[in-house]
A tleap script that builds the chain and sets N, CA, C and O, in Angstrom:
source leaprc.protein.ff14SB
mol = sequence {
  NMET ILE ARG SER PHE ALA LEU SER THR LEU
  ALA VAL LEU ALA VAL SER ALA PRO ALA GLN
  ALA ALA ALA SER SER VAL THR VAL ALA LEU
  VAL GLY LYS SER SER ALA GLN ILE GLU ALA
  ASP ILE THR LYS ALA ALA LYS LYS VAL CYS
  PHE TYR GLU THR ARG SER GLU THR LEU ALA
  LEU ASP ALA TYR GLY ARG CYS VAL LYS ALA
  THR THR LYS VAL ALA MET GLU GLN LEU ALA
  THR ALA GLN ALA GLN ALA GLY THR THR LEU
  ALA ALA CARG
}
set mol.1.N position { -41.631 2.656 -130.808 }
set mol.1.CA position { -41.781 3.603 -129.727 }
set mol.1.C position { -43.507 3.698 -129.571 }
set mol.1.O position { -44.318 2.997 -130.175 }
set mol.2.N position { -43.733 4.530 -128.806 }
set mol.2.CA position { -45.586 5.016 -128.582 }
set mol.2.C position { -45.245 6.025 -129.423 }
set mol.2.O position { -44.225 6.680 -129.638 }
set mol.3.N position { -46.783 5.971 -130.009 }
set mol.3.CA position { -46.894 6.760 -131.294 }
set mol.3.C position { -48.067 8.031 -130.607 }
set mol.3.O position { -48.136 9.246 -130.794 }
set mol.4.N position { -48.787 7.192 -129.862 }
set mol.4.CA position { -50.386 7.784 -129.226 }
set mol.4.C position { -50.784 7.013 -128.093 }
set mol.4.O position { -50.627 5.793 -128.147 }
set mol.5.N position { -51.175 7.434 -127.280 }
set mol.5.CA position { -51.792 7.493 -125.789 }
set mol.5.C position { -53.545 7.141 -126.065 }
set mol.5.O position { -54.142 7.773 -126.936 }
set mol.6.N position { -54.114 6.295 -125.399 }
set mol.6.CA position { -55.107 6.555 -125.172 }
set mol.6.C position { -55.751 7.175 -123.679 }
set mol.6.O position { -55.240 7.114 -122.561 }
set mol.7.N position { -56.727 7.632 -123.990 }
set mol.7.CA position { -56.879 8.053 -122.679 }
set mol.7.C position { -58.223 8.163 -121.961 }
set mol.7.O position { -58.882 9.168 -122.229 }
set mol.8.N position { -58.688 7.366 -121.166 }
set mol.8.CA position { -60.053 6.755 -120.751 }
set mol.8.C position { -60.306 7.436 -119.324 }
set mol.8.O position { -59.513 7.842 -118.474 }
set mol.9.N position { -61.962 7.405 -119.387 }
set mol.9.CA position { -62.268 7.577 -118.240 }
set mol.9.C position { -62.374 6.794 -116.983 }
set mol.9.O position { -63.061 7.021 -115.987 }
set mol.10.N position { -61.348 5.591 -117.297 }
set mol.10.CA position { -61.679 4.704 -115.927 }
set mol.10.C position { -60.998 5.117 -114.937 }
set mol.10.O position { -61.203 4.643 -113.819 }
set mol.11.N position { -60.079 6.058 -115.146 }
set mol.11.CA position { -59.730 6.331 -113.746 }
set mol.11.C position { -61.054 7.287 -113.033 }
set mol.11.O position { -61.298 7.334 -111.827 }
set mol.12.N position { -61.552 7.767 -113.752 }
set mol.12.CA position { -62.460 9.144 -113.913 }
set mol.12.C position { -63.874 8.020 -112.847 }
set mol.12.O position { -64.619 8.442 -111.963 }
set mol.13.N position { -63.815 7.165 -113.177 }
set mol.13.CA position { -65.182 6.318 -112.536 }
set mol.13.C position { -65.163 5.416 -111.454 }
set mol.13.O position { -66.090 4.804 -110.923 }
set mol.14.N position { -63.466 5.441 -111.118 }
set mol.14.CA position { -63.172 5.410 -109.881 }
set mol.14.C position { -63.064 6.484 -108.757 }
set mol.14.O position { -63.008 6.193 -107.562 }
set mol.15.N position { -63.041 7.755 -109.253 }
set mol.15.CA position { -63.070 9.077 -108.553 }
set mol.15.C position { -64.312 9.756 -108.352 }
set mol.15.O position { -64.424 10.554 -107.422 }
set mol.16.N position { -65.394 9.480 -109.249 }
set mol.16.CA position { -66.844 9.700 -109.110 }
set mol.16.C position { -67.573 8.916 -109.025 }
set mol.16.O position { -67.083 7.793 -108.905 }
set mol.17.N position { -69.018 9.001 -109.032 }
set mol.17.CA position { -70.251 8.194 -109.025 }
set mol.17.C position { -69.834 7.067 -109.824 }
set mol.17.O position { -69.117 7.017 -110.823 }
set mol.18.N position { -70.537 6.023 -109.059 }
set mol.18.CA position { -69.996 4.518 -109.605 }
set mol.18.C position { -71.769 4.432 -110.636 }
set mol.18.O position { -72.098 3.404 -111.228 }
set mol.19.N position { -71.968 4.721 -110.633 }
set mol.19.CA position { -73.512 4.801 -111.363 }
set mol.19.C position { -72.935 4.799 -113.086 }
set mol.19.O position { -73.307 4.061 -113.998 }
set mol.20.N position { -72.030 5.776 -113.111 }
set mol.20.CA position { -71.661 6.264 -114.509 }
set mol.20.C position { -71.021 4.740 -115.225 }
set mol.20.O position { -70.047 4.027 -114.981 }
set mol.21.N position { -72.004 4.711 -116.096 }
set mol.21.CA position { -71.869 3.142 -116.900 }
set mol.21.C position { -70.456 3.343 -118.454 }
set mol.21.O position { -69.449 2.661 -118.648 }
set mol.22.N position { -70.918 4.354 -119.139 }
set mol.22.CA position { -70.071 4.617 -120.436 }
set mol.22.C position { -68.823 4.865 -119.950 }
set mol.22.O position { -68.737 4.914 -118.723 }
set mol.23.N position { -67.878 5.027 -120.560 }
set mol.23.CA position { -66.522 4.953 -120.662 }
set mol.23.C position { -66.410 6.275 -121.824 }
set mol.23.O position { -67.123 6.095 -122.811 }
set mol.24.N position { -65.629 7.529 -121.819 }
set mol.24.CA position { -65.465 8.352 -122.928 }
set mol.24.C position { -63.649 7.788 -123.105 }
set mol.24.O position { -62.909 7.435 -122.187 }
set mol.25.N position { -63.371 7.858 -124.376 }
set mol.25.CA position { -61.753 8.013 -124.464 }
set mol.25.C position { -61.464 9.206 -125.530 }
set mol.25.O position { -62.197 9.847 -126.282 }
set mol.26.N position { -60.321 9.216 -125.309 }
set mol.26.CA position { -59.777 10.676 -126.474 }
set mol.26.C position { -58.447 9.919 -126.724 }
set mol.26.O position { -58.135 9.244 -125.742 }
set mol.27.N position { -57.647 9.844 -127.670 }
set mol.27.CA position { -56.558 9.474 -128.229 }
set mol.27.C position { -55.814 10.627 -128.224 }
set mol.27.O position { -56.283 11.702 -128.597 }
set mol.28.N position { -54.239 10.429 -127.673 }
set mol.28.CA position { -53.702 12.082 -127.779 }
set mol.28.C position { -51.903 11.603 -128.459 }
set mol.28.O position { -50.929 10.961 -128.068 }
set mol.29.N position { -52.179 12.132 -129.256 }
set mol.29.CA position { -50.508 11.742 -130.290 }
set mol.29.C position { -49.278 12.029 -129.891 }
set mol.29.O position { -49.166 13.209 -129.559 }
set mol.30.N position { -48.436 11.476 -129.809 }
set mol.30.CA position { -47.225 11.512 -129.157 }
set mol.30.C position { -45.953 11.865 -130.160 }
set mol.30.O position { -44.944 12.314 -129.615 }
set mol.31.N position { -45.952 11.766 -130.961 }
set mol.31.CA position { -45.155 11.911 -132.198 }
set mol.31.C position { -44.844 13.063 -132.240 }
set mol.31.O position { -45.793 13.846 -132.211 }
set mol.32.N position { -43.194 13.769 -132.339 }
set mol.32.CA position { -42.962 14.905 -132.260 }
set mol.32.C position { -43.276 15.720 -131.160 }
set mol.32.O position { -43.643 16.866 -131.417 }
set mol.33.N position { -43.203 15.345 -129.922 }
set mol.33.CA position { -43.660 16.469 -128.976 }
set mol.33.C position { -42.739 16.185 -127.829 }
set mol.33.O position { -42.066 15.182 -127.592 }
set mol.34.N position { -42.906 17.618 -126.997 }
set mol.34.CA position { -41.793 17.292 -125.554 }
set mol.34.C position { -42.948 16.741 -124.571 }
set mol.34.O position { -44.154 16.567 -124.746 }
set mol.35.N position { -42.072 16.530 -123.439 }
set mol.35.CA position { -42.891 16.199 -122.462 }
set mol.35.C position { -43.731 17.177 -121.812 }
set mol.35.O position { -44.674 16.844 -121.093 }
set mol.36.N position { -43.405 18.411 -122.054 }
set mol.36.CA position { -44.275 19.761 -121.562 }
set mol.36.C position { -45.616 19.464 -122.411 }
set mol.36.O position { -46.672 19.349 -121.788 }
set mol.37.N position { -45.601 19.324 -123.943 }
set mol.37.CA position { -46.680 19.225 -124.778 }
set mol.37.C position { -47.418 18.408 -124.755 }
set mol.37.O position { -48.606 18.555 -125.042 }
set mol.38.N position { -46.688 16.955 -124.276 }
set mol.38.CA position { -47.805 15.900 -124.075 }
set mol.38.C position { -48.637 16.019 -122.885 }
set mol.38.O position { -49.826 15.717 -122.787 }
set mol.39.N position { -47.836 16.512 -121.964 }
set mol.39.CA position { -48.545 16.491 -120.653 }
set mol.39.C position { -49.708 17.613 -120.960 }
set mol.39.O position { -50.886 17.396 -120.675 }
set mol.40.N position { -49.283 18.761 -121.533 }
set mol.40.CA position { -50.663 19.506 -121.855 }
set mol.40.C position { -51.817 18.904 -122.654 }
set mol.40.O position { -53.041 18.957 -122.532 }
set mol.41.N position { -50.968 18.300 -123.535 }
set mol.41.CA position { -52.573 17.575 -124.319 }
set mol.41.C position { -53.284 16.725 -123.402 }
set mol.41.O position { -54.450 17.053 -123.181 }
set mol.42.N position { -52.777 15.573 -122.745 }
set mol.42.CA position { -53.513 14.822 -121.754 }
set mol.42.C position { -54.627 16.059 -120.948 }
set mol.42.O position { -55.854 16.087 -120.854 }
set mol.43.N position { -53.685 16.884 -120.515 }
set mol.43.CA position { -54.984 17.126 -119.477 }
set mol.43.C position { -55.817 18.527 -120.274 }
set mol.43.O position { -56.193 19.480 -119.592 }
set mol.44.N position { -55.960 18.492 -121.305 }
set mol.44.CA position { -56.822 18.882 -122.561 }
set mol.44.C position { -57.825 17.900 -122.489 }
set mol.44.O position { -58.960 18.037 -122.033 }
set mol.45.N position { -57.123 16.536 -123.153 }
set mol.45.CA position { -58.047 15.219 -123.472 }
set mol.45.C position { -58.979 15.290 -121.879 }
set mol.45.O position { -60.206 15.315 -121.779 }
set mol.46.N position { -57.973 15.309 -120.753 }
set mol.46.CA position { -58.810 14.977 -119.367 }
set mol.46.C position { -60.128 16.077 -119.434 }
set mol.46.O position { -61.318 15.779 -119.545 }
set mol.47.N position { -59.680 17.097 -119.357 }
set mol.47.CA position { -60.910 18.148 -119.359 }
set mol.47.C position { -62.067 17.703 -120.213 }
set mol.47.O position { -63.196 17.697 -119.724 }
set mol.48.N position { -61.854 17.320 -121.493 }
set mol.48.CA position { -62.989 17.244 -122.583 }
set mol.48.C position { -63.942 15.677 -122.226 }
set mol.48.O position { -65.149 15.547 -122.427 }
set mol.49.N position { -62.963 14.558 -121.632 }
set mol.49.CA position { -63.347 13.589 -121.503 }
set mol.49.C position { -64.337 13.960 -119.694 }
set mol.49.O position { -65.509 13.621 -119.531 }
set mol.50.N position { -63.696 14.508 -118.862 }
set mol.50.CA position { -64.346 14.936 -117.947 }
set mol.50.C position { -65.516 15.911 -118.116 }
set mol.50.O position { -66.550 15.603 -117.524 }
set mol.51.N position { -65.511 16.723 -118.634 }
set mol.51.CA position { -66.521 17.417 -118.725 }
set mol.51.C position { -68.304 16.682 -119.003 }
set mol.51.O position { -69.368 16.913 -118.428 }
set mol.52.N position { -67.907 15.672 -120.241 }
set mol.52.CA position { -68.826 14.810 -120.321 }
set mol.52.C position { -69.357 13.924 -119.046 }
set mol.52.O position { -70.469 14.043 -118.530 }
set mol.53.N position { -68.425 13.098 -118.687 }
set mol.53.CA position { -68.792 12.367 -117.541 }
set mol.53.C position { -69.202 12.985 -116.527 }
set mol.53.O position { -69.999 12.310 -115.875 }
set mol.54.N position { -69.001 13.950 -116.131 }
set mol.54.CA position { -69.451 14.936 -115.195 }
set mol.54.C position { -70.663 16.148 -114.698 }
set mol.54.O position { -71.017 16.593 -113.607 }
set mol.55.N position { -71.059 16.390 -116.108 }
set mol.55.CA position { -72.017 17.060 -116.343 }
set mol.55.C position { -73.727 16.965 -115.838 }
set mol.55.O position { -74.503 17.919 -115.784 }
set mol.56.N position { -74.009 15.628 -115.523 }
set mol.56.CA position { -75.076 15.522 -114.479 }
set mol.56.C position { -74.669 15.292 -112.974 }
set mol.56.O position { -75.573 14.952 -112.210 }
set mol.57.N position { -73.517 15.429 -112.525 }
set mol.57.CA position { -73.510 15.670 -111.181 }
set mol.57.C position { -73.833 16.686 -110.114 }
set mol.57.O position { -73.630 17.861 -110.422 }
set mol.58.N position { -74.348 16.402 -108.795 }
set mol.58.CA position { -74.956 17.205 -108.427 }
set mol.58.C position { -74.170 18.430 -108.201 }
set mol.58.O position { -74.687 19.543 -108.111 }
set mol.59.N position { -72.839 18.186 -108.106 }
set mol.59.CA position { -71.622 19.255 -107.378 }
set mol.59.C position { -70.894 19.139 -109.030 }
set mol.59.O position { -69.914 18.452 -109.319 }
set mol.60.N position { -71.264 19.547 -109.463 }
set mol.60.CA position { -70.278 18.851 -111.284 }
set mol.60.C position { -69.234 20.010 -111.297 }
set mol.60.O position { -68.245 19.621 -111.918 }
set mol.61.N position { -69.069 21.396 -110.807 }
set mol.61.CA position { -67.533 21.657 -110.738 }
set mol.61.C position { -66.716 21.054 -109.977 }
set mol.61.O position { -65.662 20.696 -110.502 }
set mol.62.N position { -66.923 20.763 -108.577 }
set mol.62.CA position { -66.333 20.273 -108.252 }
set mol.62.C position { -65.840 18.861 -108.433 }
set mol.62.O position { -64.774 18.515 -107.923 }
set mol.63.N position { -66.560 18.057 -109.124 }
set mol.63.CA position { -66.394 16.591 -109.657 }
set mol.63.C position { -65.663 16.583 -110.511 }
set mol.63.O position { -64.799 15.721 -110.671 }
set mol.64.N position { -65.938 17.897 -111.499 }
set mol.64.CA position { -65.010 18.026 -112.963 }
set mol.64.C position { -63.696 18.433 -112.712 }
set mol.64.O position { -62.785 18.166 -113.496 }
set mol.65.N position { -63.486 19.237 -111.383 }
set mol.65.CA position { -62.344 19.441 -111.150 }
set mol.65.C position { -61.732 17.822 -110.504 }
set mol.65.O position { -61.175 17.094 -111.326 }
set mol.66.N position { -61.815 17.514 -109.599 }
set mol.66.CA position { -61.128 16.373 -109.348 }
set mol.66.C position { -60.976 15.277 -110.244 }
set mol.66.O position { -59.951 14.608 -110.113 }
set mol.67.N position { -61.906 14.916 -111.253 }
set mol.67.CA position { -62.032 14.115 -112.398 }
set mol.67.C position { -60.646 14.318 -113.400 }
set mol.67.O position { -59.796 13.543 -113.839 }
set mol.68.N position { -60.911 15.872 -113.517 }
set mol.68.CA position { -59.380 16.441 -114.378 }
set mol.68.C position { -57.955 15.911 -113.901 }
set mol.68.O position { -57.017 15.510 -114.590 }
set mol.69.N position { -58.086 16.044 -112.321 }
set mol.69.CA position { -56.634 15.887 -111.850 }
set mol.69.C position { -56.244 14.681 -111.600 }
set mol.69.O position { -55.044 14.418 -111.518 }
set mol.70.N position { -57.470 13.498 -111.392 }
set mol.70.CA position { -57.024 12.230 -111.272 }
set mol.70.C position { -56.811 11.754 -112.224 }
set mol.70.O position { -55.726 11.194 -112.381 }
set mol.71.N position { -57.895 11.794 -113.378 }
set mol.71.CA position { -57.433 11.296 -114.964 }
set mol.71.C position { -56.139 11.824 -115.494 }
set mol.71.O position { -55.454 11.097 -116.213 }
set mol.72.N position { -55.744 13.071 -115.182 }
set mol.72.CA position { -54.200 13.267 -115.519 }
set mol.72.C position { -53.244 12.680 -115.076 }
set mol.72.O position { -52.255 12.436 -115.766 }
set mol.73.N position { -53.368 12.327 -113.778 }
set mol.73.CA position { -52.669 11.711 -113.149 }
set mol.73.C position { -52.178 10.664 -113.158 }
set mol.73.O position { -51.028 10.400 -112.807 }
set mol.74.N position { -53.575 9.405 -113.853 }
set mol.74.CA position { -53.449 8.121 -113.801 }
set mol.74.C position { -53.119 8.054 -115.059 }
set mol.74.O position { -52.525 7.010 -115.330 }
set mol.75.N position { -53.321 8.969 -116.174 }
set mol.75.CA position { -52.837 8.665 -117.505 }
set mol.75.C position { -51.418 8.857 -117.621 }
set mol.75.O position { -50.804 8.154 -118.424 }
set mol.76.N position { -50.760 9.789 -116.870 }
set mol.76.CA position { -49.266 9.886 -117.022 }
set mol.76.C position { -48.453 9.112 -116.641 }
set mol.76.O position { -47.304 8.929 -117.044 }
set mol.77.N position { -49.313 8.366 -115.427 }
set mol.77.CA position { -48.742 7.260 -115.139 }
set mol.77.C position { -48.328 6.220 -115.925 }
set mol.77.O position { -47.225 5.706 -116.111 }
set mol.78.N position { -49.770 5.943 -116.484 }
set mol.78.CA position { -49.764 5.261 -117.227 }
set mol.78.C position { -48.724 4.844 -118.717 }
set mol.78.O position { -48.384 3.772 -119.218 }
set mol.79.N position { -48.517 6.002 -118.995 }
set mol.79.CA position { -47.690 6.243 -120.162 }
set mol.79.C position { -46.408 6.210 -119.478 }
set mol.79.O position { -45.576 5.652 -120.194 }
set mol.80.N position { -45.901 6.620 -118.291 }
set mol.80.CA position { -45.018 6.293 -117.763 }
set mol.80.C position { -44.811 4.826 -117.672 }
set mol.80.O position { -43.732 4.400 -118.084 }
set mol.81.N position { -45.461 4.199 -117.317 }
set mol.81.CA position { -45.292 2.424 -117.014 }
set mol.81.C position { -44.854 1.959 -118.609 }
set mol.81.O position { -43.867 1.267 -118.860 }
set mol.82.N position { -45.972 2.589 -119.796 }
set mol.82.CA position { -45.773 1.940 -120.740 }
set mol.82.C position { -44.661 2.066 -121.512 }
set mol.82.O position { -44.271 1.165 -122.255 }
set mol.83.N position { -44.009 3.337 -121.367 }
set mol.83.CA position { -42.518 3.754 -122.001 }
set mol.83.C position { -41.423 2.986 -121.344 }
set mol.83.O position { -40.395 2.655 -121.935 }
set mol.84.N position { -41.790 2.609 -119.598 }
set mol.84.CA position { -40.722 1.717 -119.582 }
set mol.84.C position { -40.641 0.233 -119.961 }
set mol.84.O position { -39.605 -0.430 -119.938 }
set mol.85.N position { -42.189 -0.332 -120.411 }
set mol.85.CA position { -42.062 -1.194 -120.616 }
set mol.85.C position { -41.317 -1.679 -122.239 }
set mol.85.O position { -40.776 -2.718 -122.617 }
set mol.86.N position { -41.574 -0.520 -122.827 }
set mol.86.CA position { -41.172 -0.325 -124.398 }
set mol.86.C position { -39.663 -0.060 -124.419 }
set mol.86.O position { -38.911 -0.730 -125.128 }
set mol.87.N position { -39.314 0.751 -123.771 }
set mol.87.CA position { -37.632 1.237 -123.540 }
set mol.87.C position { -37.372 2.340 -123.578 }
set mol.87.O position { -36.231 2.703 -123.295 }
set mol.88.N position { -38.245 3.139 -123.903 }
set mol.88.CA position { -38.373 4.328 -124.577 }
set mol.88.C position { -38.637 5.105 -123.482 }
set mol.88.O position { -39.158 4.624 -122.476 }
set mol.89.N position { -38.221 6.668 -123.606 }
set mol.89.CA position { -37.966 7.814 -123.210 }
set mol.89.C position { -38.622 8.833 -123.893 }
set mol.89.O position { -38.797 8.716 -125.105 }
set mol.90.N position { -39.141 10.146 -123.087 }
set mol.90.CA position { -39.395 11.158 -124.057 }
set mol.90.C position { -38.076 12.049 -124.349 }
set mol.90.O position { -37.307 12.246 -123.408 }
set mol.91.N position { -37.806 12.563 -125.546 }
set mol.91.CA position { -36.884 13.657 -125.225 }
set mol.91.C position { -36.956 14.632 -124.871 }
set mol.91.O position { -37.638 15.246 -125.691 }
set mol.92.N position { -36.575 15.461 -123.843 }
set mol.92.CA position { -36.663 16.498 -122.980 }
set mol.92.C position { -36.429 17.631 -124.331 }
set mol.92.O position { -35.328 17.637 -124.881 }
set mol.93.N position { -37.175 18.269 -124.657 }
set mol.93.CA position { -36.851 19.907 -125.756 }
set mol.93.C position { -36.791 20.890 -125.165 }
set mol.93.O position { -36.594 21.953 -125.753 }
savepdb mol mol.pdb
quit
């Protein structure tokens, strides 16, 4: 069973300025959470990571919004792929 998921800004780097070298990461615990709670936690983590990655952008608010959306999407896709490979699914509550 997948117990935690590391959210990184690798997706962010594809969306925002390529000059950003450092990638931040946040680990999201999955144990005992519903699908909705996991998605909310991933979005919260994406907001934290994107805040630090886009704060020096010229159009920071726009870059932040794009970053959160893209990072959340990629993280959810990576989680679904990891679950499929592990043969597990999230229990709907």
